[in-house]
Amino acid sequence: MTTAVTPAETTVAVGAPPATTAAWRRLLRSPAGLIGTVLVALILIGAICAIAGLTPYDPVAQHPRDALQGPSGRYWLGTDQFGRDIFSRTLAGIGNSLRVSVVAVALSGVVGTLAGVCAGYFGNKVRGPVLAVTNVLFAFPPLLLALTLATTLTRNWATIALAIGIVYVPIFVRVTRGPVLSLRETDFIRAARVVGLPTRRILARHILPNISAIVTVQVTLSLSWAVLTEASLSFLGLGSPPPAPSLGSMVFDAKVFASTAWWTLAAPGVAIVIFVVGLNLLGDGLRDALDPRNGRNS
Amino acid sequence: MLRATNLTKQYPVRGGDGVVQALAGVSLELAEGETLGIVGESGSGKSTLAKLLVRLEDPTSGTVELDGVDLTTLRGGALREQRRRIQMLFQDPYSSLNPRQRIGAILGEVLAVHRLAGDARGRQRRVGELLDLVGLDPRLTQRYPHELSGGQRQRVGIARALAVEPKVLLLDEPVSALDVSVRAEIMNLLDDLRRDLRLAYVFISHDVSMVRHISDRVAVMYLGRIVEQGDWKSVLDDSAHPYTVALGAAVPVPDPSLAEPIQATVVGEVPDPANPPSGCPFHPRCPLAEDVCLSTDPKLLPLRPNHNVACHVAIRAAVPAA
């Protein structure tokens, strides 16, 4: 499993009215946006159930007599080699994966966007160091950096989130810097300076709202990459320590039984696919829906 | 009141070690309530001059003083407080308003930052007054910029500039992005505001007829310097510099029965400011160029009272050779 690190297409959202309802309508009218929203909603419901403890069985409870049973009325998606309910484990894995990804992307989104805005708005004294650090981080293969951090720090879900978060900081820097660079030269930012608004206010009230669409799209796409990275790390045994269920470690456990008990592999595999495809479609849909050139007056 | 002294601005050439001389020593003065028109082609340095006057950019050398306070050395809060008094109206009303802010917020924010109208209710009242002042319906406060026409947006831009109670307003081609039908309305509004609020204007345009309409004095810019300056009538009707003469000739004649062909007195383009010509910067395009023009850069010298020109030929013609 590899993660594709391609920053989202950068478009400056100048001229976009903050018509949230119109954007929602546009999102749900496009096939990608609609399917993405539905898939992500499914995932969210599953994760919420897992976090609230609303799974049919305890995800770590073993039922040795029911080991490796196929899908049935009793075990909807079958059981694994220890007789644990795969449906419950998949839900718990989704919840776990979502928690790690959300924290990771929140971290990289906040740090990366702030750094990107500063690098775009201020002169070379800020730009130089920020871009230097960014380039160093960018030069690291994301999985390798996450591997290094996951092995050197104590291993729990927060460490994994931190590792993944650091890896994705540069993407947010790159994605926000360009638009800020061009926003800086627009007349309404110039006007804000001439009229004497403090820099902090210009950044918070005039720059940030105008890159929010870009950041939103990037958050969605980064979430999908974070899910994949988290699954990859767990697959390699560097994710959340067992017996905590994780989609990646479930796939790892299942590969021995895949030929005889396909359901052990199917459930976590399909969950990852729904997760990643859903987030990507949602990201694509959002990119179109939030693009100011689509229906400026709607 | 406003005085710029010997302003120069150089930009480094990207990927080289040369510089572009965007402004090559411009000095000007503006009295209270006066309107100075600045004319020139694109590339003449008009917009750079505007940016330096409002401190959007720092000059390479020279000073801008407002009532004796040098704006070029101020920083932070002191700068914000001082530059309230020089405001700017931008050319393009479609990019000069934040698309994510309602009209009321755009104006209210300015008042709040400068603590100009008391509490929220005071600000609201003041925003209404400002909109009224520029001829807009005060109910527009709840609208977003994209819901307004170009002319309405430009009026909001004027209201924003006036919100901080400036003494000088810089108008950078304020109507050239607007429909012809609303240009006159905006020009008339600016004219009224000048009278009512005793504002001084720096009116920048490439359109000689607009400048004629509103200016007390006119400065003609070419390649980063002022080549002719003085009372508007003297400069525009009795132009001495061949470049000003050419600009005047380029104004379309409103009467089509005057089938007089426009004379091409100026040929070619504005020279590359990174590689300006020797001597008088206008000599490659000048119909009157002489040997002295190729070697010596003419100074801005008095031609008549209140009329200066930087041209060897014009000065010699006016002052009989000794």
Coordinates of C-alpha atoms in Angstrom, one line a residue:
Chain A
M1 CA 0.0 0.0 0.0
T2 CA 1.4 3.4 -1.0
T3 CA -0.1 6.8 -0.5
A4 CA -0.2 9.2 -3.4
V5 CA 0.9 12.6 -2.3
T6 CA -0.5 15.0 -4.9
P7 CA -1.7 18.3 -3.6
A8 CA -5.1 19.3 -4.7
E9 CA -5.4 21.6 -7.6
T10 CA -5.1 25.2 -6.3
T11 CA -7.7 27.7 -7.4
V12 CA -8.1 31.0 -5.6
A13 CA -11.6 31.3 -4.5
V14 CA -11.9 35.0 -5.2
G15 CA -15.4 36.0 -6.2
A16 CA -17.0 33.2 -4.3
P17 CA -20.1 34.2 -2.3
P18 CA -20.3 32.2 1.0
A19 CA -23.5 30.6 -0.2
T20 CA -23.2 27.5 1.9
T21 CA -26.6 26.1 1.0
A22 CA -25.9 26.7 -2.7
A23 CA -22.6 24.8 -2.4
W24 CA -24.4 21.9 -0.7
R25 CA -26.9 21.8 -3.4
R26 CA -24.2 21.8 -6.1
L27 CA -22.3 19.1 -4.2
L28 CA -25.3 16.7 -4.0
R29 CA -26.2 17.3 -7.6
S30 CA -22.9 16.0 -8.9
P31 CA -22.6 12.2 -9.1
A32 CA -19.2 12.2 -7.4
G33 CA -20.3 14.5 -4.7
L34 CA -23.5 12.5 -4.0
I35 CA -21.8 9.1 -3.9
G36 CA -18.9 10.5 -1.8
T37 CA -21.3 12.0 0.7
V38 CA -23.3 8.8 1.0
L39 CA -20.2 6.6 1.5
V40 CA -18.6 9.0 4.0
A41 CA -22.0 9.2 5.9
L42 CA -22.0 5.4 6.0
I43 CA -18.5 5.4 7.4
L44 CA -19.3 8.1 9.9
I45 CA -22.4 6.1 11.2
G46 CA -20.2 3.0 11.6
A47 CA -17.5 4.9 13.4
I48 CA -20.1 6.6 15.7
C49 CA -21.6 3.2 16.5
A50 CA -18.2 1.7 17.3
I51 CA -17.3 4.7 19.5
A52 CA -20.6 4.6 21.3
G53 CA -20.2 0.8 21.9
L54 CA -23.1 0.0 19.7
T55 CA -21.5 -3.1 18.1
P56 CA -23.3 -6.5 18.1
Y57 CA -20.3 -8.0 20.0
D58 CA -17.4 -6.8 21.9
P59 CA -14.8 -6.3 19.2
V60 CA -12.0 -8.0 21.2
A61 CA -14.2 -10.8 22.8
Q62 CA -13.1 -14.2 21.6
H63 CA -15.5 -17.1 20.9
P64 CA -13.0 -20.0 20.2
R65 CA -15.8 -22.4 19.3
D66 CA -17.1 -20.1 16.6
A67 CA -13.6 -19.5 14.9
L68 CA -13.5 -18.9 11.2
Q69 CA -17.2 -19.1 10.6
G70 CA -18.6 -17.6 7.4
P71 CA -21.2 -14.8 7.3
S72 CA -24.5 -15.9 9.0
G73 CA -27.4 -14.4 10.9
R74 CA -25.4 -14.7 14.1
Y75 CA -22.1 -13.3 12.8
W76 CA -23.1 -10.9 9.9
L77 CA -19.7 -10.8 8.4
G78 CA -18.3 -14.0 9.9
T79 CA -15.6 -14.5 12.5
D80 CA -11.8 -14.6 12.5
Q81 CA -9.4 -17.3 13.7
F82 CA -10.2 -16.4 17.4
G83 CA -13.9 -16.4 16.8
R84 CA -14.1 -12.6 17.1
D85 CA -17.0 -11.0 15.3
I86 CA -15.6 -9.4 12.1
F87 CA -18.5 -6.9 11.7
S88 CA -17.9 -5.5 15.2
R89 CA -14.1 -5.5 14.6
T90 CA -14.5 -3.7 11.3
L91 CA -16.7 -1.0 12.9
A92 CA -14.2 -0.6 15.7
G93 CA -11.4 -0.5 13.1
I94 CA -13.2 2.2 11.2
G95 CA -13.7 4.2 14.4
N96 CA -10.0 3.8 15.3
S97 CA -8.8 4.7 11.9
L98 CA -11.1 7.7 11.8
R99 CA -9.9 8.9 15.1
V100 CA -6.2 8.7 14.1
S101 CA -6.9 10.3 10.7
V102 CA -9.0 13.2 12.0
V103 CA -6.5 14.1 14.7
A104 CA -3.6 13.7 12.2
V105 CA -5.3 15.9 9.5
A106 CA -6.4 18.4 12.1
L107 CA -2.8 18.7 13.2
S108 CA -1.3 19.0 9.7
G109 CA -4.2 21.2 8.5
V110 CA -3.8 23.8 11.3
V111 CA 0.0 23.8 11.3
G112 CA 0.4 23.6 7.6
T113 CA -2.3 26.2 6.8
L114 CA -0.8 28.7 9.3
A115 CA 2.7 28.1 7.9
G116 CA 1.5 28.4 4.3
V117 CA -0.4 31.6 4.9
C118 CA 2.6 33.1 6.6
A119 CA 4.9 32.0 3.9
G120 CA 2.6 33.4 1.3
Y121 CA 1.9 36.7 3.0
F122 CA 5.2 37.7 4.5
G123 CA 8.4 38.4 2.8
N124 CA 11.6 36.3 2.5
K125 CA 12.4 36.3 6.2
V126 CA 9.5 34.1 6.9
R127 CA 9.2 32.4 3.6
G128 CA 12.7 31.1 3.5
P129 CA 12.7 29.1 6.8
V130 CA 9.2 27.8 6.3
L131 CA 9.9 26.6 2.8
A132 CA 13.2 25.1 3.9
V133 CA 11.5 23.0 6.6
T134 CA 8.7 22.1 4.3
N135 CA 11.0 20.9 1.6
V136 CA 13.0 18.7 4.0
L137 CA 9.7 17.1 5.2
F138 CA 8.5 16.8 1.6
A139 CA 11.7 15.0 0.6
F140 CA 10.9 12.2 3.1
P141 CA 8.7 9.4 1.8
P142 CA 5.6 9.8 4.0
L143 CA 5.5 6.1 5.0
L144 CA 9.2 6.1 5.9
L145 CA 8.8 9.2 8.2
A146 CA 5.8 7.7 9.8
L147 CA 7.7 4.4 10.3
T148 CA 10.6 6.2 11.9
L149 CA 8.4 8.1 14.3
A150 CA 6.2 5.1 15.1
T151 CA 9.2 3.1 16.0
T152 CA 11.1 5.7 18.0
L153 CA 8.2 7.1 20.1
T154 CA 5.9 5.1 22.3
R155 CA 3.3 3.4 20.3
N156 CA -0.3 4.3 20.7
W157 CA -2.9 5.9 18.6
A158 CA -1.8 9.5 19.4
T159 CA 1.8 8.8 18.3
I160 CA 0.5 7.4 15.0
A161 CA -1.7 10.5 14.6
L162 CA 1.3 12.7 15.3
A163 CA 3.5 10.8 12.8
I164 CA 0.9 11.0 10.1
G165 CA 0.1 14.6 10.9
I166 CA 3.7 15.7 10.5
V167 CA 4.0 13.9 7.2
Y168 CA 1.1 15.9 5.8
V169 CA 2.1 19.3 7.0
P170 CA 4.0 20.2 3.8
I171 CA 1.0 19.5 1.6
F172 CA -1.1 22.1 3.4
V173 CA 1.8 24.5 3.2
R174 CA 2.1 24.0 -0.5
V175 CA -1.6 24.1 -1.2
T176 CA -2.2 27.4 0.7
R177 CA 0.9 29.3 0.0
G178 CA 0.2 29.8 -3.7
P179 CA -3.3 31.2 -3.4
V180 CA -2.2 33.5 -0.5
L181 CA 0.6 34.7 -2.7
S182 CA -1.8 35.8 -5.3
L183 CA -4.5 37.0 -2.8
R184 CA -1.8 39.3 -1.3
E185 CA -1.7 41.2 -4.6
T186 CA -5.4 41.7 -5.0
D187 CA -6.9 45.1 -4.5
F188 CA -9.1 44.2 -1.6
I189 CA -6.1 43.1 0.5
R190 CA -4.2 46.3 -0.7
A191 CA -7.3 48.3 0.3
A192 CA -7.3 46.6 3.7
R193 CA -3.7 47.7 4.2
V194 CA -4.2 51.2 3.0
V195 CA -7.2 51.7 5.3
G196 CA -5.1 50.6 8.2
L197 CA -6.3 47.2 9.3
P198 CA -3.8 45.3 11.5
T199 CA -2.0 42.4 9.8
R200 CA -3.5 39.9 12.1
R201 CA -7.0 41.0 11.1
I202 CA -6.1 40.9 7.4
L203 CA -4.9 37.4 7.7
A204 CA -7.9 36.2 9.8
R205 CA -10.7 38.0 8.1
H206 CA -9.6 38.6 4.6
I207 CA -7.1 35.9 3.6
L208 CA -8.3 32.8 5.5
P209 CA -12.0 33.0 4.4
N210 CA -10.9 33.2 0.9
I211 CA -8.8 30.1 1.0
S212 CA -11.3 28.1 3.1
A213 CA -12.6 26.2 0.0
I214 CA -9.1 25.0 -0.9
V215 CA -8.4 24.0 2.7
T216 CA -11.7 22.1 2.9
V217 CA -11.0 20.1 -0.2
Q218 CA -7.5 19.4 1.0
V219 CA -8.7 18.2 4.4
T220 CA -11.0 15.7 2.7
L221 CA -8.3 14.3 0.4
S222 CA -5.8 14.3 3.2
L223 CA -8.2 12.3 5.4
S224 CA -8.3 9.6 2.7
W225 CA -4.5 9.5 2.5
A226 CA -4.2 9.4 6.3
V227 CA -6.6 6.4 6.4
L228 CA -4.4 4.6 3.9
T229 CA -1.2 5.5 5.8
E230 CA -2.7 4.4 9.1
A231 CA -3.8 1.1 7.5
S232 CA -0.3 0.6 6.0
L233 CA 1.3 1.2 9.3
S234 CA -1.0 -1.2 11.1
F235 CA -0.5 -3.8 8.3
L236 CA 3.3 -3.5 9.0
G237 CA 2.6 -4.0 12.7
L238 CA 3.4 -0.4 13.5
G239 CA -0.1 0.9 14.1
S240 CA -2.2 0.7 17.2
P241 CA -1.0 -2.2 19.3
P242 CA -3.1 -5.4 19.3
P243 CA -5.7 -6.5 20.4
A244 CA -7.2 -3.1 19.5
P245 CA -8.8 -3.6 16.1
S246 CA -7.4 -1.8 13.2
L247 CA -8.3 -2.2 9.5
G248 CA -4.6 -2.6 8.5
S249 CA -3.9 -5.3 11.2
M250 CA -7.1 -7.1 10.3
V251 CA -5.9 -7.4 6.7
F252 CA -2.5 -8.6 7.9
D253 CA -4.1 -11.3 10.1
A254 CA -6.5 -12.3 7.3
K255 CA -3.9 -12.9 4.6
V256 CA -3.1 -16.4 5.9
F257 CA -6.8 -17.4 5.8
A258 CA -7.7 -15.5 2.7
S259 CA -7.9 -18.6 0.5
T260 CA -10.0 -20.6 2.9
A261 CA -12.0 -17.9 4.7
W262 CA -12.4 -15.0 2.3
W263 CA -14.6 -13.0 4.6
T264 CA -11.8 -12.3 7.0
L265 CA -10.1 -10.3 4.3
A266 CA -13.2 -9.0 2.6
A267 CA -14.7 -6.9 5.4
P268 CA -11.6 -4.8 6.4
G269 CA -10.6 -4.6 2.7
V270 CA -14.0 -3.3 1.6
A271 CA -14.1 -0.9 4.5
I272 CA -10.8 0.7 3.5
V273 CA -12.0 1.0 -0.1
I274 CA -15.3 2.6 0.9
F275 CA -13.4 4.9 3.2
V276 CA -10.8 6.0 0.7
V277 CA -13.1 6.1 -2.3
G278 CA -15.8 7.9 -0.4
L279 CA -13.4 10.6 0.8
N280 CA -11.9 11.1 -2.6
L281 CA -15.2 11.4 -4.3
L282 CA -16.3 13.8 -1.7
G283 CA -13.1 15.8 -2.2
D284 CA -13.7 15.9 -5.9
G285 CA -17.3 16.9 -5.4
L286 CA -16.3 19.6 -2.9
R287 CA -13.7 21.0 -5.3
D288 CA -16.3 21.5 -7.9
A289 CA -19.1 22.7 -5.6
L290 CA -16.9 25.3 -3.9
D291 CA -15.3 26.5 -7.1
P292 CA -16.5 30.1 -7.4
R293 CA -16.6 29.8 -11.2
N294 CA -19.5 27.4 -10.8
G295 CA -22.7 29.2 -10.3
R296 CA -21.4 32.5 -8.9
N297 CA -24.9 33.9 -8.7
S298 CA -26.8 30.8 -7.5
Chain B
M1 CA 0.1 69.6 2.7
L2 CA 1.2 66.5 0.9
R3 CA 4.7 66.7 -0.5
A4 CA 6.7 64.0 -2.3
T5 CA 10.3 64.7 -2.7
N6 CA 12.6 63.0 -5.2
L7 CA 10.8 59.6 -5.1
T8 CA 12.6 56.8 -6.8
K9 CA 11.6 53.2 -7.0
Q10 CA 13.7 50.4 -8.4
Y11 CA 12.6 46.8 -8.9
P12 CA 15.1 44.0 -9.3
V13 CA 14.8 42.2 -12.6
R14 CA 13.8 38.6 -12.1
G15 CA 16.6 36.2 -12.9
G16 CA 19.2 39.0 -13.6
D17 CA 21.1 41.6 -11.7
G18 CA 19.6 44.6 -13.5
V19 CA 17.0 46.9 -12.1
V20 CA 13.9 48.5 -13.5
Q21 CA 13.7 52.1 -12.7
A22 CA 9.9 52.5 -12.2
L23 CA 10.2 55.9 -10.8
A24 CA 13.3 58.2 -11.4
G25 CA 13.0 61.1 -9.0
V26 CA 9.5 62.4 -8.9
S27 CA 8.6 65.4 -6.7
L28 CA 5.1 66.8 -6.3
E29 CA 3.1 68.9 -4.0
L30 CA -0.6 69.0 -3.2
A31 CA -2.4 71.8 -1.4
E32 CA -5.5 71.3 0.7
G33 CA -8.6 70.8 -1.4
E34 CA -6.6 70.7 -4.6
T35 CA -6.8 68.2 -7.4
L36 CA -3.7 67.1 -9.2
G37 CA -4.2 65.1 -12.3
I38 CA -1.5 62.6 -13.4
V39 CA -1.5 61.5 -17.0
G40 CA 0.7 59.0 -18.7
E41 CA 0.7 55.8 -20.7
S42 CA 0.8 52.4 -19.1
G43 CA 4.4 51.9 -17.9
S44 CA 4.9 55.5 -17.1
G45 CA 5.1 54.9 -13.4
K46 CA 1.7 56.3 -12.4
S47 CA 0.6 53.3 -10.4
T48 CA 4.0 52.9 -8.8
L49 CA 3.7 56.5 -7.7
A50 CA 0.3 55.8 -6.2
K51 CA 1.6 52.8 -4.3
L52 CA 4.4 54.8 -2.8
L53 CA 2.2 57.7 -1.8
V54 CA -0.1 55.4 0.3
R55 CA 2.9 53.4 1.5
L56 CA 1.8 50.1 -0.1
E57 CA 5.4 49.9 -1.1
D58 CA 8.5 51.6 0.2
P59 CA 10.4 54.0 -2.0
T60 CA 14.0 53.2 -2.9
S61 CA 14.8 56.8 -2.0
G62 CA 12.9 60.0 -1.4
T63 CA 10.2 61.0 1.1
V64 CA 6.5 61.4 1.3
E65 CA 5.4 64.0 3.9
L66 CA 1.9 64.8 5.0
D67 CA 1.7 68.0 7.0
G68 CA 5.4 67.8 7.8
V69 CA 5.3 64.1 9.0
D70 CA 7.5 61.8 6.9
L71 CA 5.4 58.8 6.2
T72 CA 8.2 56.7 4.7
T73 CA 9.8 56.1 8.1
L74 CA 6.7 55.2 10.1
R75 CA 6.0 51.7 11.2
G76 CA 3.2 49.7 12.8
G77 CA 0.5 51.6 14.7
A78 CA 1.9 55.1 14.0
L79 CA 1.8 54.3 10.3
R80 CA -1.7 53.1 10.5
E81 CA -2.8 56.2 12.3
Q82 CA -1.1 58.6 9.8
R83 CA -2.1 56.9 6.6
R84 CA -5.7 57.1 7.5
R85 CA -5.3 60.6 6.1
I86 CA -4.3 59.4 2.6
Q87 CA -6.7 56.9 1.2
M88 CA -6.9 55.3 -2.1
L89 CA -9.7 54.3 -4.5
F90 CA -8.7 51.3 -6.7
Q91 CA -9.2 50.9 -10.4
D92 CA -11.1 47.6 -10.5
P93 CA -14.3 47.5 -8.3
Y94 CA -14.6 43.8 -8.9
S95 CA -11.4 42.9 -7.1
S96 CA -11.2 45.7 -4.5
L97 CA -14.0 44.4 -2.2
N98 CA -13.6 41.2 -0.2
P99 CA -16.1 38.7 -1.8
R100 CA -16.7 37.1 1.6
Q101 CA -17.8 40.2 3.5
R102 CA -21.1 41.9 3.5
I103 CA -21.1 45.6 2.6
G104 CA -21.9 46.5 6.2
A105 CA -19.1 44.5 7.5
I106 CA -16.6 46.0 5.0
L107 CA -17.3 49.5 6.2
G108 CA -18.0 48.6 9.9
E109 CA -14.6 46.8 10.2
V110 CA -12.8 50.0 9.2
L111 CA -14.7 52.1 11.7
A112 CA -14.1 49.5 14.5
V113 CA -10.4 49.2 13.9
H114 CA -9.9 53.0 14.1
R115 CA -12.5 53.4 16.9
L116 CA -14.3 56.0 14.9
A117 CA -18.0 55.7 15.6
G118 CA -18.3 54.4 19.1
D119 CA -20.2 51.2 19.8
A120 CA -21.8 48.8 17.4
R121 CA -24.9 50.9 17.2
G122 CA -22.9 54.0 16.4
R123 CA -21.0 52.2 13.7
Q124 CA -24.2 51.0 12.2
R125 CA -25.5 54.5 12.0
R126 CA -22.2 55.7 10.5
V127 CA -22.2 53.0 7.9
G128 CA -25.7 54.1 6.9
E129 CA -24.5 57.7 6.7
L130 CA -21.5 56.7 4.5
L131 CA -23.7 54.8 2.1
D132 CA -26.0 57.7 1.9
L133 CA -23.0 60.0 1.3
V134 CA -22.0 58.0 -1.8
G135 CA -25.5 57.8 -3.1
L136 CA -26.3 54.2 -2.1
D137 CA -29.3 52.8 -0.4
P138 CA -28.4 52.1 3.3
R139 CA -30.2 48.8 3.1
L140 CA -27.4 47.5 0.9
T141 CA -25.4 46.7 4.1
Q142 CA -26.7 43.1 4.1
R143 CA -25.6 42.5 0.5
Y144 CA -22.4 40.8 -0.7
P145 CA -20.2 42.6 -3.3
H146 CA -21.1 40.2 -6.1
E147 CA -24.8 41.3 -5.7
L148 CA -23.9 44.8 -6.7
S149 CA -23.1 46.5 -10.0
G150 CA -19.7 47.8 -10.9
G151 CA -20.8 51.4 -10.2
Q152 CA -22.3 50.4 -6.9
R153 CA -19.2 48.6 -5.9
Q154 CA -17.1 51.6 -6.8
R155 CA -19.3 53.7 -4.5
V156 CA -18.7 51.2 -1.7
G157 CA -15.0 51.6 -2.4
I158 CA -15.4 55.4 -2.0
A159 CA -17.3 55.0 1.2
R160 CA -14.6 52.7 2.6
A161 CA -12.0 55.3 1.8
L162 CA -14.0 58.1 3.3
A163 CA -14.8 56.1 6.5
V164 CA -11.5 57.0 8.0
E165 CA -12.0 60.7 7.2
P166 CA -9.0 61.3 4.9
K167 CA -7.7 64.6 3.6
V168 CA -6.2 63.2 0.5
L169 CA -7.8 60.6 -1.8
L170 CA -5.7 58.9 -4.5
L171 CA -7.8 57.9 -7.4
D172 CA -6.1 55.3 -9.5
E173 CA -8.0 55.2 -12.8
P174 CA -11.2 55.2 -10.8
V175 CA -13.7 54.9 -13.7
S176 CA -11.7 53.1 -16.4
A177 CA -13.1 49.7 -15.4
L178 CA -16.7 50.9 -15.4
D179 CA -19.3 51.0 -18.1
V180 CA -19.2 54.3 -20.0
S181 CA -22.8 55.0 -18.8
V182 CA -21.8 55.1 -15.1
R183 CA -18.5 56.8 -15.5
A184 CA -20.1 60.3 -15.5
E185 CA -22.1 59.5 -12.4
I186 CA -19.0 58.4 -10.5
M187 CA -17.0 61.4 -11.7
N188 CA -19.8 63.7 -10.6
L189 CA -20.0 62.0 -7.2
L190 CA -16.2 62.5 -6.8
D191 CA -16.6 66.2 -7.8
D192 CA -19.4 66.7 -5.2
L193 CA -17.5 64.9 -2.5
R194 CA -14.4 67.0 -3.1
R195 CA -16.4 70.2 -2.6
D196 CA -18.4 69.0 0.3
L197 CA -15.6 67.4 2.3
R198 CA -12.8 69.6 1.2
L199 CA -10.8 66.7 -0.1
A200 CA -7.6 66.9 -2.1
Y201 CA -7.4 64.4 -5.0
V202 CA -4.5 62.8 -6.8
F203 CA -6.3 61.7 -10.0
I204 CA -4.4 59.2 -12.0
S205 CA -5.5 58.4 -15.5
H206 CA -4.3 57.7 -19.0
D207 CA -7.3 59.5 -20.3
V208 CA -6.6 63.2 -20.9
S209 CA -10.2 64.2 -21.2
M210 CA -11.0 62.8 -17.7
V211 CA -8.0 64.6 -16.2
R212 CA -9.1 67.8 -17.9
H213 CA -12.6 67.4 -16.4
I214 CA -11.5 67.3 -12.8
S215 CA -7.9 68.7 -12.3
D216 CA -6.6 72.0 -10.9
R217 CA -3.1 71.1 -11.9
V218 CA -1.7 68.4 -14.2
A219 CA 1.5 66.4 -14.2
V220 CA 2.4 64.4 -17.2
M221 CA 4.5 61.3 -16.6
Y222 CA 6.8 59.5 -19.0
L223 CA 9.1 56.6 -18.1
G224 CA 9.1 57.2 -14.3
R225 CA 9.5 60.9 -14.4
I226 CA 7.4 64.0 -14.7
V227 CA 8.0 65.7 -18.0
E228 CA 5.5 68.5 -17.8
Q229 CA 3.6 70.0 -14.9
G230 CA 1.5 73.1 -14.2
D231 CA -2.0 74.6 -14.3
W232 CA -4.3 72.3 -16.2
K233 CA -5.2 74.8 -18.9
S234 CA -1.7 75.8 -19.5
V235 CA -0.4 72.2 -19.7
L236 CA -3.2 70.7 -21.7
D237 CA -4.1 73.6 -24.0
D238 CA -0.7 75.1 -24.4
S239 CA 1.4 72.0 -24.1
A240 CA 5.1 72.5 -24.5
H241 CA 6.5 68.9 -24.3
P242 CA 6.1 67.0 -27.5
Y243 CA 4.8 64.0 -25.5
T244 CA 2.0 66.0 -24.0
V245 CA 1.2 67.3 -27.4
A246 CA 0.9 63.8 -28.6
L247 CA -1.3 62.7 -25.7
G248 CA -3.6 65.6 -26.5
A249 CA -3.8 64.6 -30.1
A250 CA -4.7 61.1 -29.1
V251 CA -8.0 62.2 -27.6
P252 CA -10.8 61.2 -29.9
V253 CA -12.7 64.2 -31.3
P254 CA -16.4 63.9 -30.4
D255 CA -17.5 65.5 -33.6
P256 CA -17.4 62.9 -36.5
S257 CA -17.8 65.6 -39.1
L258 CA -14.3 66.8 -38.3
A259 CA -12.8 64.2 -40.5
E260 CA -9.3 65.4 -39.6
P261 CA -7.0 62.3 -39.4
I262 CA -5.3 61.9 -36.1
Q263 CA -1.7 62.7 -36.6
A264 CA 0.8 60.1 -35.6
T265 CA 3.2 62.4 -33.7
V266 CA 4.5 59.7 -31.5
V267 CA 5.7 56.4 -32.9
G268 CA 6.6 53.1 -31.2
E269 CA 6.2 51.9 -27.6
V270 CA 7.3 53.0 -24.2
P271 CA 11.0 52.0 -24.0
D272 CA 12.0 49.2 -21.6
P273 CA 12.5 50.8 -18.2
A274 CA 15.2 48.2 -17.4
N275 CA 17.2 49.7 -20.3
P276 CA 16.2 53.3 -20.7
P277 CA 17.5 55.4 -23.6
S278 CA 20.3 57.8 -23.0
G279 CA 19.7 61.5 -22.6
C280 CA 16.0 62.5 -22.8
P281 CA 14.0 59.3 -22.3
F282 CA 11.6 60.4 -24.9
H283 CA 14.1 61.1 -27.7
P284 CA 13.6 57.8 -29.7
R285 CA 9.9 58.7 -30.2
C286 CA 10.2 62.4 -30.4
P287 CA 9.6 64.2 -33.7
L288 CA 11.7 67.2 -32.5
A289 CA 14.7 65.3 -31.1
E290 CA 18.1 66.9 -31.6
D291 CA 21.6 66.0 -30.8
V292 CA 21.5 67.4 -27.3
C293 CA 18.4 65.2 -26.5
L294 CA 20.5 62.0 -27.2
S295 CA 23.1 62.9 -24.6
T296 CA 21.6 65.1 -21.9
D297 CA 18.6 64.3 -19.7
P298 CA 16.6 67.5 -19.5
K299 CA 15.7 69.0 -16.1
L300 CA 12.2 70.1 -15.2
L301 CA 12.5 73.8 -15.7
P302 CA 10.0 76.7 -15.5
L303 CA 8.6 77.6 -18.8
R304 CA 6.1 80.2 -17.6
P305 CA 4.7 80.9 -14.1
N306 CA 3.1 77.7 -12.9
H307 CA 4.2 75.6 -15.8
N308 CA 7.3 73.5 -15.9
V309 CA 8.6 71.3 -18.6
A310 CA 11.5 68.9 -19.1
C311 CA 12.4 69.4 -22.8
H312 CA 15.5 71.1 -24.3
V313 CA 13.7 72.2 -27.4
A314 CA 10.7 73.7 -25.6
I315 CA 12.8 75.6 -23.0
R316 CA 15.0 77.0 -25.7
A317 CA 12.0 78.2 -27.7
A318 CA 10.6 79.9 -24.7
V319 CA 13.8 81.5 -23.4
P320 CA 15.6 83.5 -26.2
A321 CA 19.2 82.3 -26.5
A322 CA 21.5 84.5 -24.7

